[in-house]
mmCIF file of C-alpha atoms in Angstrom:
data_model
loop_
_atom_site.group_PDB
_atom_site.id
_atom_site.type_symbol
_atom_site.label_atom_id
_atom_site.label_comp_id
_atom_site.label_asym_id
_atom_site.label_seq_id
_atom_site.Cartn_x
_atom_site.Cartn_y
_atom_site.Cartn_z
ATOM 1 C CA UNK X 587 -76.355 121.595 -36.308
ATOM 2 C CA UNK X 588 -73.400 120.984 -38.585
ATOM 3 C CA UNK X 589 -71.487 123.559 -40.610
ATOM 4 C CA UNK X 590 -69.831 122.650 -43.893
ATOM 5 C CA UNK X 591 -66.492 124.314 -44.464
ATOM 6 C CA UNK X 592 -65.708 123.954 -48.157
ATOM 7 C CA UNK X 593 -62.346 125.149 -49.383
ATOM 8 C CA UNK X 594 -62.858 126.802 -52.750
ATOM 9 C CA UNK X 595 -59.690 126.065 -54.683
ATOM 10 C CA UNK X 596 -59.660 129.239 -56.733
ATOM 11 C CA UNK X 597 -58.783 132.907 -56.244
ATOM 12 C CA UNK X 598 -61.750 135.051 -55.234
ATOM 13 C CA UNK X 599 -61.838 138.194 -57.338
ATOM 14 C CA UNK X 600 -63.785 141.162 -56.079
ATOM 15 C CA UNK X 601 -66.785 142.189 -58.132
ATOM 16 C CA UNK X 602 -67.728 145.769 -58.911
ATOM 17 C CA UNK X 603 -71.448 145.082 -58.410
ATOM 18 C CA UNK X 604 -72.766 145.498 -54.877
ATOM 19 C CA UNK X 605 -74.803 142.349 -54.341
ATOM 20 C CA UNK X 606 -76.600 141.845 -51.054
ATOM 21 C CA UNK X 607 -75.333 138.259 -51.068
ATOM 22 C CA UNK X 608 -71.549 138.286 -51.580
ATOM 23 C CA UNK X 609 -70.576 136.441 -54.734
ATOM 24 C CA UNK X 610 -68.252 133.953 -53.038
ATOM 25 C CA UNK X 611 -70.698 132.514 -50.502
ATOM 26 C CA UNK X 612 -73.457 129.892 -50.862
ATOM 27 C CA UNK X 613 -76.468 131.268 -52.700
ATOM 28 C CA UNK X 614 -78.785 128.517 -53.957
ATOM 29 C CA UNK X 615 -78.660 124.927 -52.707
ATOM 30 C CA UNK X 616 -80.410 121.824 -54.107
ATOM 31 C CA UNK X 617 -80.250 118.077 -53.546
ATOM 32 C CA UNK X 618 -80.258 115.612 -56.426
ATOM 33 C CA UNK X 619 -79.760 111.932 -55.700
ATOM 34 C CA UNK X 620 -76.812 111.551 -53.347
ATOM 35 C CA UNK X 621 -75.336 114.951 -54.094
ATOM 36 C CA UNK X 622 -75.691 118.496 -52.835
ATOM 37 C CA UNK X 623 -75.412 121.264 -55.453
ATOM 38 C CA UNK X 624 -74.508 124.781 -54.295
ATOM 39 C CA UNK X 625 -74.028 127.981 -56.303
ATOM 40 C CA UNK X 626 -71.208 130.330 -55.301
ATOM 41 C CA UNK X 627 -71.655 133.255 -57.694
ATOM 42 C CA UNK X 628 -68.338 134.041 -59.339
ATOM 43 C CA UNK X 629 -66.968 130.923 -57.638
ATOM 44 C CA UNK X 630 -69.173 128.751 -59.837
ATOM 45 C CA UNK X 631 -71.083 125.705 -58.642
ATOM 46 C CA UNK X 632 -69.860 123.024 -56.251
ATOM 47 C CA UNK X 633 -71.221 119.483 -55.974
ATOM 48 C CA UNK X 634 -70.700 117.615 -52.696
ATOM 49 C CA UNK X 635 -71.291 113.934 -51.986
ATOM 50 C CA UNK X 636 -73.881 113.404 -49.262
ATOM 51 C CA UNK X 637 -72.244 110.083 -48.475
ATOM 52 C CA UNK X 638 -68.702 111.348 -47.900
ATOM 53 C CA UNK X 639 -69.129 115.149 -47.472
ATOM 54 C CA UNK X 640 -66.373 115.510 -50.084
ATOM 55 C CA UNK X 641 -66.427 117.888 -53.047
ATOM 56 C CA UNK X 642 -66.835 115.792 -56.177
ATOM 57 C CA UNK X 643 -67.287 118.444 -58.851
ATOM 58 C CA UNK X 644 -66.513 122.122 -59.353
ATOM 59 C CA UNK X 645 -68.102 123.860 -62.339
ATOM 60 C CA UNK X 646 -66.726 127.300 -63.188
ATOM 61 C CA UNK X 647 -68.576 130.015 -65.162
ATOM 62 C CA UNK X 648 -68.183 129.355 -68.897
ATOM 63 C CA UNK X 649 -67.427 131.780 -71.716
ATOM 64 C CA UNK X 650 -68.698 135.294 -70.978
ATOM 65 C CA UNK X 651 -70.476 134.230 -67.782
ATOM 66 C CA UNK X 652 -69.331 136.069 -64.667
ATOM 67 C CA UNK X 653 -70.907 133.682 -62.217
ATOM 68 C CA UNK X 654 -73.434 130.942 -61.490
ATOM 69 C CA UNK X 655 -76.203 132.411 -59.354
ATOM 70 C CA UNK X 656 -79.083 129.998 -59.895
ATOM 71 C CA UNK X 657 -79.510 126.597 -61.494
ATOM 72 C CA UNK X 658 -81.836 123.667 -61.994
ATOM 73 C CA UNK X 659 -81.316 119.946 -62.450
ATOM 74 C CA UNK X 660 -83.391 117.855 -64.863
ATOM 75 C CA UNK X 661 -82.241 114.254 -64.886
ATOM 76 C CA UNK X 662 -78.687 114.150 -66.228
ATOM 77 C CA UNK X 663 -78.810 117.795 -67.315
ATOM 78 C CA UNK X 664 -77.825 120.893 -65.386
ATOM 79 C CA UNK X 665 -78.971 124.378 -66.424
ATOM 80 C CA UNK X 666 -77.133 127.357 -64.934
ATOM 81 C CA UNK X 667 -77.935 131.078 -64.822
ATOM 82 C CA UNK X 668 -75.565 134.008 -64.542
ATOM 83 C CA UNK X 669 -77.691 136.851 -63.112
ATOM 84 C CA UNK X 670 -75.057 139.606 -62.876
ATOM 85 C CA UNK X 671 -76.309 142.258 -65.282
ATOM 86 C CA UNK X 672 -75.537 140.738 -68.659
ATOM 87 C CA UNK X 673 -77.296 137.468 -67.878
ATOM 88 C CA UNK X 674 -76.443 134.125 -69.437
ATOM 89 C CA UNK X 675 -77.894 130.621 -69.488
ATOM 90 C CA UNK X 676 -75.989 127.427 -70.288
ATOM 91 C CA UNK X 677 -76.529 123.661 -70.125
ATOM 92 C CA UNK X 678 -74.270 120.858 -68.919
ATOM 93 C CA UNK X 679 -74.389 117.103 -69.003
ATOM 94 C CA UNK X 680 -73.871 115.688 -65.516
ATOM 95 C CA UNK X 681 -74.362 112.049 -66.508
ATOM 96 C CA UNK X 682 -70.757 111.653 -65.345
ATOM 97 C CA UNK X 683 -70.513 113.980 -62.361
ATOM 98 C CA UNK X 684 -66.762 113.534 -62.209
ATOM 99 C CA UNK X 685 -66.554 115.026 -65.698
ATOM 100 C CA UNK X 686 -69.409 117.489 -66.325
ATOM 101 C CA UNK X 687 -69.621 118.585 -69.962
ATOM 102 C CA UNK X 688 -70.749 121.981 -71.257
ATOM 103 C CA UNK X 689 -73.390 121.168 -73.864
ATOM 104 C CA UNK X 690 -74.824 124.496 -75.025
ATOM 105 C CA UNK X 691 -74.400 128.196 -74.362
ATOM 106 C CA UNK X 692 -73.830 130.447 -72.682
ATOM 107 C CA UNK X 693 -76.649 132.447 -74.286
ATOM 108 C CA UNK X 694 -77.446 136.033 -73.338
ATOM 109 C CA UNK X 695 -80.853 136.411 -71.660
ATOM 110 C CA UNK X 696 -82.618 139.507 -70.259
ATOM 111 C CA UNK X 697 -83.007 139.883 -66.527
ATOM 112 C CA UNK X 698 -82.705 142.366 -63.694
ATOM 113 C CA UNK X 699 -82.726 142.939 -60.797
ATOM 114 C CA UNK X 700 -84.131 139.545 -59.708
ATOM 115 C CA UNK X 701 -84.020 136.333 -61.702
ATOM 116 C CA UNK X 702 -84.747 132.626 -61.586
ATOM 117 C CA UNK X 703 -84.465 129.494 -63.721
ATOM 118 C CA UNK X 704 -86.439 126.247 -63.895
ATOM 119 C CA UNK X 705 -86.236 123.224 -66.231
ATOM 120 C CA UNK X 706 -88.413 120.143 -66.613
ATOM 121 C CA UNK X 707 -89.285 117.655 -69.344
ATOM 122 C CA UNK X 708 -87.809 119.581 -72.289
ATOM 123 C CA UNK X 709 -88.934 123.055 -71.196
ATOM 124 C CA UNK X 710 -86.706 125.756 -69.706
ATOM 125 C CA UNK X 711 -87.799 129.155 -68.353
ATOM 126 C CA UNK X 712 -85.743 132.131 -67.183
ATOM 127 C CA UNK X 713 -87.947 134.489 -65.184
ATOM 128 C CA UNK X 714 -86.148 137.723 -66.154
ATOM 129 C CA UNK X 715 -87.029 139.998 -63.234
ATOM 130 C CA UNK X 716 -88.315 143.335 -64.486
ATOM 131 C CA UNK X 717 -87.336 142.337 -68.010
ATOM 132 C CA UNK X 718 -89.054 139.607 -70.017
ATOM 133 C CA UNK X 719 -89.761 136.009 -69.074
ATOM 134 C CA UNK X 720 -88.003 133.771 -71.613
ATOM 135 C CA UNK X 721 -89.244 130.300 -72.567
ATOM 136 C CA UNK X 722 -86.782 127.865 -74.164
ATOM 137 C CA UNK X 723 -86.890 124.197 -75.052
ATOM 138 C CA UNK X 724 -84.097 121.654 -74.819
ATOM 139 C CA UNK X 725 -83.561 118.199 -76.279
ATOM 140 C CA UNK X 726 -82.362 115.027 -74.596
ATOM 141 C CA UNK X 727 -78.725 115.989 -75.093
ATOM 142 C CA UNK X 728 -79.213 119.455 -73.533
ATOM 143 C CA UNK X 729 -79.192 121.533 -76.729
ATOM 144 C CA UNK X 730 -81.251 124.693 -76.163
ATOM 145 C CA UNK X 731 -83.640 126.305 -78.668
ATOM 146 C CA UNK X 732 -85.709 129.477 -78.485
ATOM 147 C CA UNK X 733 -86.726 131.683 -76.885
ATOM 148 C CA UNK X 734 -90.370 132.698 -76.899
ATOM 149 C CA UNK X 735 -90.922 135.830 -74.816
ATOM 150 C CA UNK X 736 -93.662 136.681 -72.324
ATOM 151 C CA UNK X 737 -93.733 140.278 -71.109
ATOM 152 C CA UNK X 738 -97.167 141.183 -69.780
ATOM 153 C CA UNK X 739 -96.342 142.104 -66.193
ATOM 154 C CA UNK X 740 -94.150 144.549 -64.353
ATOM 155 C CA UNK X 741 -91.811 141.734 -63.350
ATOM 156 C CA UNK X 742 -91.245 138.026 -62.683
ATOM 157 C CA UNK X 743 -88.501 137.585 -60.072
ATOM 158 C CA UNK X 744 -88.660 133.773 -59.916
ATOM 159 C CA UNK X 745 -90.194 130.763 -61.648
ATOM 160 C CA UNK X 746 -90.926 127.087 -60.985
ATOM 161 C CA UNK X 747 -92.076 124.535 -63.566
ATOM 162 C CA UNK X 748 -94.612 121.818 -62.854
ATOM 163 C CA UNK X 749 -93.317 118.256 -62.669
ATOM 164 C CA UNK X 750 -94.360 117.595 -66.279
ATOM 165 C CA UNK X 751 -92.830 120.869 -67.455
ATOM 166 C CA UNK X 752 -96.051 122.097 -69.045
ATOM 167 C CA UNK X 753 -96.888 124.879 -66.567
ATOM 168 C CA UNK X 754 -94.711 127.720 -65.292
ATOM 169 C CA UNK X 755 -95.573 129.198 -61.902
ATOM 170 C CA UNK X 756 -94.043 132.682 -62.051
ATOM 171 C CA UNK X 757 -93.666 134.892 -59.005
ATOM 172 C CA UNK X 758 -95.137 138.140 -60.278
ATOM 173 C CA UNK X 759 -95.291 141.859 -59.693
ATOM 174 C CA UNK X 760 -98.592 142.412 -61.488
ATOM 175 C CA UNK X 761 -98.276 146.213 -61.615
ATOM 176 C CA UNK X 762 -99.040 149.165 -59.411
ATOM 177 C CA UNK X 763 -102.208 149.844 -61.395
ATOM 178 C CA UNK X 764 -103.395 146.251 -61.851
ATOM 179 C CA UNK X 765 -103.708 144.404 -58.574
ATOM 180 C CA UNK X 766 -105.070 140.858 -58.325
ATOM 181 C CA UNK X 767 -107.373 140.111 -55.380
ATOM 182 C CA UNK X 768 -106.238 143.454 -53.981
ATOM 183 C CA UNK X 769 -102.580 142.416 -54.022
ATOM 184 C CA UNK X 770 -99.812 143.804 -56.183
ATOM 185 C CA UNK X 771 -97.733 140.603 -55.953
ATOM 186 C CA UNK X 772 -98.657 136.979 -56.452
ATOM 187 C CA UNK X 773 -98.283 133.963 -58.729
ATOM 188 C CA UNK X 774 -99.067 133.660 -62.437
ATOM 189 C CA UNK X 775 -99.663 130.228 -63.997
ATOM 190 C CA UNK X 776 -98.538 129.997 -67.624
ATOM 191 C CA UNK X 777 -99.129 127.190 -70.112
ATOM 192 C CA UNK X 778 -95.996 126.252 -72.043
ATOM 193 C CA UNK X 779 -97.359 123.336 -74.040
ATOM 194 C CA UNK X 780 -95.140 121.206 -76.263
ATOM 195 C CA UNK X 781 -94.431 123.728 -79.034
ATOM 196 C CA UNK X 782 -92.115 126.704 -78.639
ATOM 197 C CA UNK X 783 -94.573 129.589 -78.571
ATOM 198 C CA UNK X 784 -95.427 132.554 -76.376
ATOM 199 C CA UNK X 785 -96.698 131.198 -73.035
ATOM 200 C CA UNK X 786 -100.396 131.710 -72.383
ATOM 201 C CA UNK X 787 -102.017 132.621 -69.076
ATOM 202 C CA UNK X 788 -103.925 129.905 -67.233
ATOM 203 C CA UNK X 789 -104.640 131.663 -63.952
ATOM 204 C CA UNK X 790 -103.326 134.216 -61.484
ATOM 205 C CA UNK X 791 -103.592 134.735 -57.758
ATOM 206 C CA UNK X 792 -102.705 137.715 -55.601
ATOM 207 C CA UNK X 793 -100.931 137.115 -52.299
ATOM 208 C CA UNK X 794 -101.354 139.762 -49.629
ATOM 209 C CA UNK X 795 -98.245 140.703 -47.648
ATOM 210 C CA UNK X 796 -95.985 139.368 -50.415
ATOM 211 C CA UNK X 797 -93.566 141.505 -52.380
ATOM 212 C CA UNK X 798 -90.705 143.824 -51.559
ATOM 213 C CA UNK X 799 -90.423 142.781 -47.917
ATOM 214 C CA UNK X 800 -87.488 142.323 -45.575
ATOM 215 C CA UNK X 801 -85.289 139.492 -46.785
ATOM 216 C CA UNK X 802 -84.861 140.606 -50.388
ATOM 217 C CA UNK X 803 -81.441 139.568 -51.680
ATOM 218 C CA UNK X 804 -80.003 140.078 -55.122
ATOM 219 C CA UNK X 805 -79.391 138.756 -57.705
ATOM 220 C CA UNK X 806 -81.813 135.828 -57.296
ATOM 221 C CA UNK X 807 -83.318 136.038 -53.800
ATOM 222 C CA UNK X 808 -86.666 137.770 -54.150
ATOM 223 C CA UNK X 809 -88.823 136.452 -51.276
ATOM 224 C CA UNK X 810 -91.688 134.980 -53.259
ATOM 225 C CA UNK X 811 -90.280 131.467 -53.558
ATOM 226 C CA UNK X 812 -92.333 128.405 -54.476
ATOM 227 C CA UNK X 813 -92.288 124.630 -54.113
ATOM 228 C CA UNK X 814 -94.674 121.917 -55.307
ATOM 229 C CA UNK X 815 -96.017 119.266 -52.957
ATOM 230 C CA UNK X 816 -98.943 116.869 -53.448
ATOM 231 C CA UNK X 817 -100.687 118.960 -56.104
ATOM 232 C CA UNK X 818 -100.330 122.124 -54.073
ATOM 233 C CA UNK X 819 -98.135 125.162 -54.491
ATOM 234 C CA UNK X 820 -96.290 126.319 -51.387
ATOM 235 C CA UNK X 821 -95.276 129.983 -51.419
ATOM 236 C CA UNK X 822 -92.799 131.472 -48.945
ATOM 237 C CA UNK X 823 -93.090 135.254 -48.727
ATOM 238 C CA UNK X 824 -92.928 138.193 -46.359
ATOM 239 C CA UNK X 825 -96.285 137.389 -44.779
ATOM 240 C CA UNK X 826 -95.477 133.736 -44.062
ATOM 241 C CA UNK X 827 -96.456 130.572 -45.930
ATOM 242 C CA UNK X 828 -99.337 130.449 -48.413
ATOM 243 C CA UNK X 829 -100.631 127.037 -49.538
ATOM 244 C CA UNK X 830 -102.515 127.067 -52.842
ATOM 245 C CA UNK X 831 -104.575 124.133 -54.120
ATOM 246 C CA UNK X 832 -103.979 123.325 -57.782
ATOM 247 C CA UNK X 833 -106.952 122.384 -59.944
ATOM 248 C CA UNK X 834 -105.994 119.881 -62.652
ATOM 249 C CA UNK X 835 -102.377 120.632 -61.691
ATOM 250 C CA UNK X 836 -102.444 124.088 -63.264
ATOM 251 C CA UNK X 837 -105.223 126.484 -62.193
ATOM 252 C CA UNK X 838 -105.478 127.906 -58.691
ATOM 253 C CA UNK X 839 -108.085 126.722 -56.204
ATOM 254 C CA UNK X 840 -108.448 127.580 -52.531
ATOM 255 C CA UNK X 841 -105.545 129.127 -50.649
ATOM 256 C CA UNK X 842 -104.700 129.768 -47.032
ATOM 257 C CA UNK X 843 -102.022 131.827 -45.285
ATOM 258 C CA UNK X 844 -100.133 130.711 -42.192
ATOM 259 C CA UNK X 845 -98.352 133.431 -40.228
ATOM 260 C CA UNK X 846 -94.964 131.972 -39.290
ATOM 261 C CA UNK X 847 -93.763 134.943 -37.280
ATOM 262 C CA UNK X 848 -90.942 135.477 -39.769
ATOM 263 C CA UNK X 849 -90.395 137.068 -43.152
ATOM 264 C CA UNK X 850 -90.254 133.791 -45.082
ATOM 265 C CA UNK X 851 -87.619 133.420 -47.784
ATOM 266 C CA UNK X 852 -87.575 129.827 -49.069
ATOM 267 C CA UNK X 853 -89.599 126.616 -48.672
ATOM 268 C CA UNK X 854 -89.312 122.900 -49.432
ATOM 269 C CA UNK X 855 -91.441 119.966 -48.268
ATOM 270 C CA UNK X 856 -91.417 116.213 -47.811
ATOM 271 C CA UNK X 857 -93.265 113.652 -45.691
ATOM 272 C CA UNK X 858 -96.091 116.138 -44.988
ATOM 273 C CA UNK X 859 -93.743 118.688 -43.412
ATOM 274 C CA UNK X 860 -92.874 122.037 -44.965
ATOM 275 C CA UNK X 861 -89.508 123.533 -44.022
ATOM 276 C CA UNK X 862 -89.379 127.316 -44.262
ATOM 277 C CA UNK X 863 -86.447 129.637 -43.611
ATOM 278 C CA UNK X 864 -86.852 133.261 -42.751
ATOM 279 C CA UNK X 865 -84.999 136.475 -42.264
ATOM 280 C CA UNK X 866 -84.846 136.358 -38.461
ATOM 281 C CA UNK X 867 -82.986 133.875 -39.127
ATOM 282 C CA UNK X 868 -85.146 130.890 -38.288
ATOM 283 C CA UNK X 869 -86.146 127.498 -39.657
ATOM 284 C CA UNK X 870 -89.867 126.819 -39.199
ATOM 285 C CA UNK X 871 -91.287 123.313 -39.552
ATOM 286 C CA UNK X 872 -94.950 123.195 -40.586
ATOM 287 C CA UNK X 873 -97.314 120.226 -40.494
ATOM 288 C CA UNK X 874 -99.119 120.204 -43.862
ATOM 289 C CA UNK X 875 -100.708 116.747 -43.551
ATOM 290 C CA UNK X 876 -104.028 118.626 -43.566
ATOM 291 C CA UNK X 877 -103.289 121.436 -46.048
ATOM 292 C CA UNK X 878 -106.510 123.224 -45.132
ATOM 293 C CA UNK X 879 -105.274 123.525 -41.543
ATOM 294 C CA UNK X 880 -101.476 123.795 -41.514
ATOM 295 C CA UNK X 881 -99.840 124.160 -38.126
ATOM 296 C CA UNK X 882 -96.402 125.078 -36.856
ATOM 297 C CA UNK X 883 -94.461 122.165 -35.378
ATOM 298 C CA UNK X 884 -91.484 124.154 -34.137
ATOM 299 C CA UNK X 885 -89.309 127.162 -34.878
ATOM 300 C CA UNK X 886 -85.550 126.608 -34.763
ATOM 301 C CA UNK X 887 -83.248 129.650 -34.454
ATOM 302 C CA UNK X 888 -80.244 129.569 -36.769
ATOM 303 C CA UNK X 889 -76.978 130.594 -35.194
ATOM 304 C CA UNK X 890 -75.611 132.515 -38.183
ATOM 305 C CA UNK X 891 -75.150 136.014 -36.780
ATOM 306 C CA UNK X 892 -76.229 138.822 -39.079
ATOM 307 C CA UNK X 893 -76.225 136.628 -42.174
ATOM 308 C CA UNK X 894 -79.393 136.097 -44.200
ATOM 309 C CA UNK X 895 -80.324 132.520 -45.161
ATOM 310 C CA UNK X 896 -81.131 132.421 -48.859
ATOM 311 C CA UNK X 897 -82.047 128.857 -49.823
ATOM 312 C CA UNK X 898 -82.711 125.415 -48.390
ATOM 313 C CA UNK X 899 -82.756 121.852 -49.690
ATOM 314 C CA UNK X 900 -83.846 118.517 -48.226
ATOM 315 C CA UNK X 901 -82.245 115.090 -48.279
ATOM 316 C CA UNK X 902 -83.753 112.002 -46.655
ATOM 317 C CA UNK X 903 -82.147 112.892 -43.350
ATOM 318 C CA UNK X 904 -81.142 116.556 -43.364
ATOM 319 C CA UNK X 905 -82.014 120.163 -44.098
ATOM 320 C CA UNK X 906 -79.250 122.077 -45.871
ATOM 321 C CA UNK X 907 -79.306 125.865 -45.631
ATOM 322 C CA UNK X 908 -77.249 128.409 -47.566
ATOM 323 C CA UNK X 909 -76.413 131.005 -44.931
ATOM 324 C CA UNK X 910 -74.184 133.639 -46.486
ATOM 325 C CA UNK X 911 -70.810 134.138 -44.838
ATOM 326 C CA UNK X 912 -71.783 131.493 -42.270
ATOM 327 C CA UNK X 913 -71.530 128.930 -45.063
ATOM 328 C CA UNK X 914 -73.660 125.806 -45.431
ATOM 329 C CA UNK X 915 -75.620 124.492 -42.471
ATOM 330 C CA UNK X 916 -76.856 120.927 -42.072
ATOM 331 C CA UNK X 917 -79.626 120.173 -39.576
ATOM 332 C CA UNK X 918 -81.196 116.788 -38.899
ATOM 333 C CA UNK X 919 -84.800 116.474 -40.038
#
């Protein structure tokens, strides 16, 4: 296990909001190409070379933004979300990572207390928490237009777009009075289409044992987190890992729940293995080569004290885990 110690070359100002995840520690981590992207709240976003372990880029909050809490990468474009009360979204060109360029925004968007952002193929969605889900579009240069608003449910704490950008899989609090399959929480599939219009419902699925479970972290860490793998939706939540078959890449088919022995927080997958982190804190590796019969390969304790892991990302050789005050962890696959 390797720990990254990144010196943030800026002054850390205290923030009046009491976030579960301190604003100056790793929050969300993603791999794109040969680089690791990590959000640091009011410290902005740091890009590290996977080849040299050196910081190559440091993007600070722009304009009225107070921080960068979540983000997504779509080709040479980076979309960032400030989720600190007055929420903002902005786009950057990262075609030249040594010189990232603010393209559009920041634009004020609704969202509290949990939020998420996802961008693919010209479509951009901000989940909005207990406020509204906002659907934007962007052009090849990163200019943002919209939004169209979807506000049917009690809340949408996170969102993930399909690979073609046409479907939004929104983690959903359906409502106390309107459960789905007996569950208050689950996933809603929304059609975005190619025109900027109010998203329309394709399907919905309730997930038992998901919701306000141990492991909730603000402002973006609600533990119903999703990943796509081989036309299936993987959902990490308080009850474990749920694998949902996708019919025609949009509607929900059969699903099965695997109890991991942890309150699951985040999941990613490659080479028929799902990697799930949980509150305990633990990394669980799951064999999903037969999605109808997933099985646990091993559970690896994380030596991070009382810190809560919040996000993980995969390279060809490593698992990277954002682990609060313990920093960034790198474990061999």
